[in-house]
């Protein structure tokens, strides 16, 4: 599964976005250490604060399937320019990865890879 294929999977998941309030559709494709890929999309709610981001949906699908070592996550969206993951998602992703590569895309499917450590250099950890 190469990056182009992961971008296509994220784009496909993005089509399922439930985002009637923001009209901002996000897709994510998360590759875990054994090569499996879990996709996610953002799911909004009329009680706005209950919205969940695409990245966390993908992460929680993987974790509930017993996959807790994350390698790559591709993020797509229907905005202009590169889509960066929010801070809450970075914190969740940091729990399950030492060296996650975050691959962000723009509206033309150009992509660039960034280290999770660069995006969130000081993730909260209890040390346990
Ligand atoms: N959103 C994501 O899915 N991922 C992010 O990293 C940031 C924001 C969603 C949440 C909401 O449904 C919409 O984008 C607008 O904030």
Coordinates of N, CA, C and O and ligand atoms in Angstrom, one line a residue:
X1 N 0.9 -1.2 0.0 CA 0.0 0.0 0.0 C 0.9 1.2 0.0 O 1.5 1.6 1.0
X2 N 1.0 1.9 -1.1 CA 1.8 3.1 -1.2 C 1.0 4.4 -0.8 O -0.2 4.3 -0.6
X3 N 1.7 5.5 -0.8 CA 1.1 6.7 -0.3 C -0.1 7.1 -1.2 O -1.1 7.5 -0.7
X4 N 0.1 7.0 -2.5 CA -1.0 7.3 -3.4 C -2.2 6.5 -3.1 O -3.4 7.0 -3.2
X5 N -2.0 5.2 -2.8 CA -3.2 4.4 -2.5 C -3.8 4.8 -1.2 O -5.1 4.8 -1.1
X6 N -3.0 5.2 -0.3 CA -3.6 5.6 1.0 C -4.3 6.9 0.8 O -5.4 7.2 1.5
X7 N -3.8 7.8 0.0 CA -4.6 9.1 -0.3 C -5.9 8.7 -0.9 O -7.0 9.3 -0.5
X8 N -6.0 7.8 -1.8 CA -7.2 7.4 -2.5 C -8.2 6.8 -1.4 O -9.4 7.1 -1.4
X9 N -7.7 6.0 -0.4 CA -8.5 5.5 0.6 C -9.1 6.6 1.5 O -10.3 6.5 1.9
X10 N -8.2 7.6 1.8 CA -8.7 8.7 2.7 C -9.8 9.5 1.9 O -10.8 9.9 2.5
X11 N -9.5 9.7 0.6 CA -10.5 10.4 -0.2 C -11.9 9.7 -0.2 O -12.9 10.3 -0.1
X12 N -11.8 8.4 -0.3 CA -13.0 7.6 -0.3 C -13.8 7.7 1.0 O -15.0 7.9 1.1
X13 N -13.0 7.6 2.1 CA -13.6 7.8 3.4 C -14.3 9.2 3.6 O -15.3 9.3 4.2
X14 N -13.6 10.1 3.0 CA -14.1 11.5 3.1 C -15.5 11.7 2.5 O -16.3 12.5 3.0
X15 N -15.8 10.8 1.5 CA -17.1 10.9 0.9 C -18.2 10.6 1.9 O -19.4 10.9 1.7
X16 N -17.9 9.8 3.0 CA -18.9 9.4 4.0 C -19.0 10.5 5.1 O -19.7 10.3 6.1
X17 N -18.2 11.6 5.0 CA -18.2 12.6 6.1 C -19.6 13.0 6.4 O -20.5 13.3 5.5
X18 N -19.9 13.1 7.7 CA -21.2 13.6 8.2 C -20.9 15.0 8.8 O -20.5 15.1 9.9
X19 N -21.0 16.0 7.9 CA -20.6 17.3 8.3 C -21.5 18.4 7.8 O -21.1 19.3 7.1
X20 N -22.8 18.3 8.2 CA -23.8 19.2 7.8 C -23.7 20.6 8.4 O -24.2 21.6 7.9
X21 N -22.9 20.7 9.5 CA -22.8 22.0 10.2 C -21.6 22.8 9.6 O -21.7 24.1 9.4
X22 N -20.5 22.2 9.4 CA -19.3 22.9 8.9 C -19.2 22.8 7.4 O -18.5 23.6 6.7
X23 N -19.8 21.7 6.8 CA -19.5 21.4 5.4 C -18.1 21.2 5.1 O -17.6 21.3 3.9
X24 N -17.3 20.9 6.1 CA -15.9 20.6 5.9 C -15.7 19.1 6.1 O -15.9 18.5 7.1
X25 N -15.4 18.5 5.0 CA -15.3 17.0 4.9 C -13.8 16.6 5.1 O -12.9 17.1 4.3
X26 N -13.5 15.7 6.0 CA -12.2 15.2 6.2 C -12.1 13.7 6.1 O -13.1 13.0 6.4
X27 N -11.0 13.2 5.5 CA -10.8 11.7 5.4 C -9.5 11.4 6.0 O -8.6 12.2 6.0
X28 N -9.4 10.2 6.5 CA -8.1 9.7 7.1 C -7.9 8.3 6.7 O -8.8 7.5 6.7
X29 N -6.6 7.9 6.4 CA -6.3 6.5 6.2 C -5.0 6.2 7.1 O -4.0 6.9 6.9
X30 N -5.2 5.3 8.0 CA -4.2 5.1 9.0 C -3.6 3.7 8.8 O -4.3 2.7 8.8
X31 N -2.3 3.6 8.5 CA -1.6 2.3 8.3 C -0.9 1.9 9.6 O -0.1 2.7 10.2
X32 N -1.2 0.7 10.1 CA -0.6 0.2 11.3 C 0.6 -0.7 11.0 O 0.8 -1.0 9.9
X33 N 1.2 -1.1 12.1 CA 2.5 -1.8 11.9 C 2.4 -3.1 11.1 O 3.4 -3.5 10.5
X34 N 1.3 -3.8 11.1 CA 1.2 -5.0 10.4 C 0.7 -4.8 8.9 O 0.4 -5.8 8.2
X35 N 0.6 -3.5 8.5 CA 0.2 -3.2 7.2 C -1.2 -3.0 6.9 O -1.6 -2.5 5.8
X36 N -2.1 -3.3 7.9 CA -3.5 -3.0 7.7 C -3.8 -1.5 7.7 O -3.0 -0.7 8.3
X37 N -4.9 -1.2 7.0 CA -5.2 0.3 6.9 C -6.6 0.4 7.5 O -7.6 -0.3 7.1
X38 N -6.8 1.5 8.3 CA -8.1 1.8 8.9 C -8.4 3.2 8.4 O -7.6 4.1 8.5
X39 N -9.6 3.4 7.9 CA -10.0 4.7 7.4 C -11.0 5.4 8.4 O -11.6 4.7 9.3
X40 N -11.1 6.7 8.3 CA -12.0 7.4 9.2 C -12.5 8.7 8.5 O -11.9 9.1 7.5
X41 N -13.6 9.2 9.0 CA -14.1 10.5 8.5 C -14.7 11.3 9.6 O -15.0 10.7 10.7
X42 N -14.8 12.6 9.5 CA -15.4 13.4 10.6 C -16.9 13.2 10.7 O -17.6 13.1 9.7
X43 N -17.3 13.1 11.9 CA -18.8 12.9 12.2 C -19.2 14.0 13.2 O -18.7 14.1 14.3
X44 N -20.1 14.9 12.7 CA -20.5 16.0 13.5 C -21.8 15.7 14.2 O -22.5 14.6 14.0
X45 N -22.2 16.6 15.1 CA -23.5 16.4 15.8 C -24.1 17.8 16.0 O -23.4 18.8 16.1
X46 N -25.5 17.8 16.2 CA -26.2 19.0 16.4 C -25.7 19.6 17.7 O -25.8 20.8 17.9
X47 N -25.3 18.8 18.7 CA -24.6 19.3 19.9 C -23.1 19.4 19.5 O -22.4 18.4 19.6
X48 N -22.7 20.5 19.0 CA -21.4 20.7 18.2 C -20.2 20.0 18.8 O -19.3 19.4 18.2
X49 N -20.1 20.1 20.2 CA -18.9 19.7 20.9 C -18.8 18.2 20.8 O -17.7 17.6 21.2
X50 N -19.8 17.4 20.4 CA -19.7 16.0 20.3 C -19.1 15.5 19.0 O -18.9 14.3 18.7
X51 N -18.7 16.5 18.1 CA -18.1 16.1 16.8 C -16.8 15.4 17.1 O -16.1 15.7 18.0
X52 N -16.5 14.4 16.2 CA -15.3 13.7 16.3 C -14.6 13.8 14.9 O -15.2 13.7 13.8
X53 N -13.3 14.0 15.0 CA -12.4 14.2 13.8 C -12.2 12.9 13.1 O -12.2 11.8 13.7
X54 N -11.9 13.0 11.8 CA -11.6 11.8 10.9 C -10.4 11.0 11.5 O -10.5 9.7 11.5
X55 N -9.4 11.7 12.0 CA -8.2 11.0 12.4 C -8.5 10.1 13.7 O -8.0 9.0 13.8
X56 N -9.3 10.6 14.6 CA -9.6 9.9 15.8 C -10.6 8.7 15.4 O -10.5 7.6 16.1
X57 N -11.4 8.9 14.5 CA -12.3 7.7 14.1 C -11.4 6.6 13.6 O -11.5 5.4 13.9
X58 N -10.4 6.9 12.7 CA -9.5 5.9 12.1 C -8.7 5.3 13.3 O -8.6 4.0 13.3
X59 N -8.2 6.1 14.2 CA -7.4 5.6 15.3 C -8.2 4.6 16.2 O -7.8 3.6 16.5
X60 N -9.5 5.0 16.5 CA -10.3 4.2 17.4 C -10.7 2.9 16.7 O -10.9 1.9 17.4
X61 N -10.9 3.0 15.4 CA -11.2 1.7 14.7 C -10.0 0.7 14.8 O -10.2 -0.5 15.1
X62 N -8.8 1.3 14.6 CA -7.6 0.4 14.7 C -7.5 -0.1 16.1 O -7.2 -1.3 16.3
X63 N -7.6 0.7 17.1 CA -7.4 0.3 18.5 C -8.4 -0.8 18.9 O -8.1 -1.8 19.5
X64 N -9.6 -0.5 18.5 CA -10.7 -1.5 18.9 C -10.5 -2.8 18.1 O -11.1 -3.8 18.5
X65 N -9.7 -2.8 17.1 CA -9.3 -4.1 16.4 C -8.0 -4.7 16.9 O -7.5 -5.6 16.3
X66 N -7.5 -4.1 18.0 CA -6.3 -4.6 18.6 C -5.0 -4.1 18.0 O -3.9 -4.5 18.4
X67 N -5.1 -3.1 17.2 CA -3.9 -2.5 16.5 C -3.5 -1.2 17.2 O -4.2 -0.2 17.1
X68 N -2.3 -1.2 17.8 CA -2.0 -0.1 18.6 C -0.6 0.5 18.2 O -0.1 1.4 19.0
X69 N -0.1 0.1 17.1 CA 1.2 0.7 16.6 C 1.0 1.3 15.3 O 0.8 0.6 14.3
X70 N 1.0 2.6 15.3 CA 0.6 3.4 14.1 C 1.9 3.8 13.3 O 2.9 4.2 13.9
X71 N 1.8 3.7 12.0 CA 3.0 4.0 11.2 C 2.8 5.3 10.3 O 3.7 6.1 10.2
X72 N 1.7 5.3 9.6 CA 1.4 6.4 8.7 C 0.0 6.8 8.8 O -0.9 6.0 9.0
X73 N -0.3 8.1 8.7 CA -1.7 8.6 8.6 C -1.7 9.6 7.5 O -0.9 10.5 7.5
X74 N -2.7 9.4 6.6 CA -2.9 10.3 5.5 C -4.2 11.1 5.8 O -5.2 10.5 6.2
X75 N -4.2 12.4 5.6 CA -5.3 13.2 5.9 C -5.7 14.0 4.6 O -4.8 14.6 4.0
X76 N -7.0 13.9 4.3 CA -7.5 14.7 3.1 C -8.7 15.5 3.6 O -9.3 15.3 4.6
X77 N -9.0 16.6 2.8 CA -10.1 17.4 3.2 C -10.6 18.2 2.0 O -10.0 18.2 0.9
X78 N -11.8 18.8 2.1 CA -12.3 19.5 1.0 C -12.1 21.0 1.0 O -12.7 21.8 0.4
X79 N -11.1 21.4 1.9 CA -10.7 22.8 1.9 C -9.6 23.1 0.9 O -9.2 22.3 0.1
X80 N -9.1 24.3 0.9 CA -8.0 24.7 0.0 C -6.7 24.7 0.8 O -6.7 25.0 2.0
X81 N -5.7 24.2 0.2 CA -4.4 24.1 0.8 C -4.3 22.8 1.7 O -5.1 22.0 1.7
X82 N -3.1 22.7 2.4 CA -2.9 21.5 3.1 C -3.7 21.4 4.4 O -3.9 22.5 5.1
X83 N -4.2 20.2 4.7 CA -5.0 20.0 5.9 C -4.1 19.5 7.0 O -3.6 18.4 6.9
X84 N -4.0 20.2 8.1 CA -3.2 19.7 9.2 C -4.1 19.1 10.3 O -5.2 19.6 10.5
X85 N -3.7 18.1 11.0 CA -4.5 17.5 12.0 C -4.6 18.4 13.2 O -3.6 19.1 13.5
X86 N -5.7 18.4 13.9 CA -5.9 19.3 15.1 C -5.0 18.8 16.3 O -4.6 17.6 16.3
X87 N -4.8 19.6 17.3 CA -4.0 19.2 18.4 C -4.6 18.1 19.2 O -3.8 17.2 19.7
X88 N -5.9 18.0 19.3 CA -6.5 16.9 20.1 C -6.1 15.5 19.4 O -5.8 14.6 20.0
X89 N -6.2 15.5 18.1 CA -5.9 14.3 17.3 C -4.4 14.0 17.4 O -4.0 12.8 17.6
X90 N -3.6 15.0 17.4 CA -2.1 14.7 17.5 C -1.8 14.0 18.9 O -1.0 13.1 19.0
X91 N -2.5 14.5 19.9 CA -2.3 13.9 21.3 C -2.7 12.5 21.3 O -2.1 11.6 21.8
X92 N -3.9 12.2 20.7 CA -4.3 10.8 20.6 C -3.4 9.9 19.8 O -3.0 8.8 20.2
X93 N -2.9 10.4 18.7 CA -2.0 9.7 17.8 C -0.7 9.4 18.6 O -0.1 8.3 18.4
X94 N -0.2 10.4 19.3 CA 1.0 10.2 20.0 C 1.0 9.1 21.0 O 2.1 8.5 21.3
X95 N -0.1 8.7 21.5 CA -0.3 7.6 22.5 C 0.1 6.3 21.8 O 0.5 5.4 22.5
X96 N -0.1 6.2 20.5 CA 0.0 4.9 19.8 C 1.1 4.9 18.8 O 1.1 4.1 17.8
X97 N 2.1 5.8 18.9 CA 3.2 5.8 17.9 C 4.4 6.4 18.4 O 4.4 7.4 19.1
X98 N 5.6 5.8 18.0 CA 6.9 6.4 18.4 C 7.4 7.3 17.2 O 8.0 8.3 17.4
X99 N 7.0 6.9 16.0 CA 7.6 7.5 14.8 C 6.6 7.7 13.7 O 6.9 7.5 12.5
X100 N 5.4 8.1 14.1 CA 4.3 8.2 13.1 C 4.7 9.3 12.1 O 5.1 10.4 12.4
X101 N 4.4 9.0 10.8 CA 4.5 9.9 9.7 C 3.1 10.4 9.4 O 2.2 9.6 9.1
X102 N 3.0 11.7 9.4 CA 1.7 12.4 9.2 C 1.8 12.9 7.7 O 2.6 13.8 7.5
X103 N 0.9 12.4 6.9 CA 1.0 12.8 5.5 C -0.2 13.7 5.2 O -1.4 13.2 5.2
X104 N 0.1 15.0 4.9 CA -1.0 15.9 4.7 C -1.1 16.2 3.2 O -0.1 16.0 2.4
X105 N -2.3 16.5 2.8 CA -2.6 16.6 1.3 C -3.3 18.0 1.1 O -3.9 18.6 2.0
X106 N -3.2 18.4 -0.2 CA -4.0 19.6 -0.6 C -5.1 19.1 -1.6 O -5.3 18.0 -1.8
X107 N -5.8 20.1 -2.1 CA -7.0 19.8 -2.9 C -6.6 19.1 -4.2 O -7.4 18.5 -4.9
X108 N -5.3 19.2 -4.6 CA -4.9 18.5 -5.8 C -4.2 17.1 -5.5 O -3.5 16.6 -6.4
X109 N -4.3 16.7 -4.3 CA -3.6 15.4 -3.9 C -2.1 15.5 -3.9 O -1.4 14.5 -3.8
X110 N -1.6 16.8 -3.9 CA -0.2 16.9 -3.6 C 0.0 16.5 -2.1 O -1.0 16.7 -1.3
X111 N 1.1 15.9 -1.7 CA 1.2 15.6 -0.3 C 2.6 15.9 0.2 O 3.6 16.0 -0.6
X112 N 2.7 16.0 1.5 CA 4.0 16.1 2.2 C 3.9 15.4 3.5 O 2.9 15.3 4.2
X113 N 5.0 14.8 3.9 CA 5.1 14.0 5.1 C 5.8 14.8 6.2 O 6.9 15.4 5.9
X114 N 5.2 14.7 7.4 CA 5.8 15.4 8.5 C 5.9 14.4 9.7 O 5.0 13.5 9.8
X115 N 6.9 14.5 10.5 CA 6.9 13.7 11.7 C 5.9 14.1 12.8 O 5.8 15.3 12.9
X116 N 5.3 13.2 13.4 CA 4.4 13.6 14.5 C 5.2 14.4 15.6 O 4.7 15.4 16.1
X117 N 6.4 14.1 15.8 CA 7.3 14.8 16.7 C 7.5 16.3 16.3 O 7.6 17.1 17.2
X118 N 7.4 16.5 15.0 CA 7.6 17.9 14.6 C 6.3 18.7 14.8 O 6.3 19.9 15.2
X119 N 5.1 18.0 14.7 CA 3.9 18.7 14.8 C 3.5 18.8 16.3 O 2.8 19.8 16.7
X120 N 3.9 17.9 17.1 CA 3.6 17.9 18.6 C 4.9 17.4 19.3 O 5.0 16.3 19.7
X121 N 5.8 18.3 19.4 CA 7.1 17.9 20.0 C 7.1 17.5 21.5 O 7.9 16.8 22.0
X122 N 6.1 18.0 22.2 CA 6.0 17.8 23.6 C 4.6 17.2 24.0 O 3.8 17.9 24.7
X123 N 4.3 16.0 23.5 CA 3.0 15.4 23.8 C 2.9 15.2 25.3 O 3.9 14.9 26.0
X124 N 1.7 15.3 25.8 CA 1.5 15.0 27.2 C 1.7 13.5 27.5 O 1.2 12.6 26.8
X125 N 2.5 13.1 28.5 CA 2.7 11.7 28.9 C 2.8 11.7 30.4 O 3.4 12.6 31.0
X126 N 2.2 10.7 31.0 CA 2.3 10.5 32.4 C 3.6 9.8 32.8 O 3.9 9.8 34.0
X127 N 4.2 9.2 31.9 CA 5.4 8.4 32.2 C 5.1 7.0 32.6 O 6.0 6.3 33.0
X128 N 3.8 6.6 32.6 CA 3.5 5.2 33.0 C 3.5 4.3 31.8 O 3.3 4.8 30.7
Ligands
LIG1 N1 -11.8 18.0 11.6 C1 -11.2 16.8 11.4 O1 -11.9 15.8 11.0 N2 -9.9 16.7 11.6 C2 -9.1 17.7 12.1 O2 -7.9 17.4 12.3 C3 -9.6 19.0 12.3 C4 -11.1 19.2 12.0 C5 -13.2 18.2 11.4 C6 -14.1 18.4 12.6 C7 -15.3 19.2 12.0 O3 -16.2 18.2 11.6 C8 -14.7 19.9 10.8 O4 -13.5 19.3 10.5 C9 -14.6 21.4 10.9 O5 -13.8 21.7 12.1

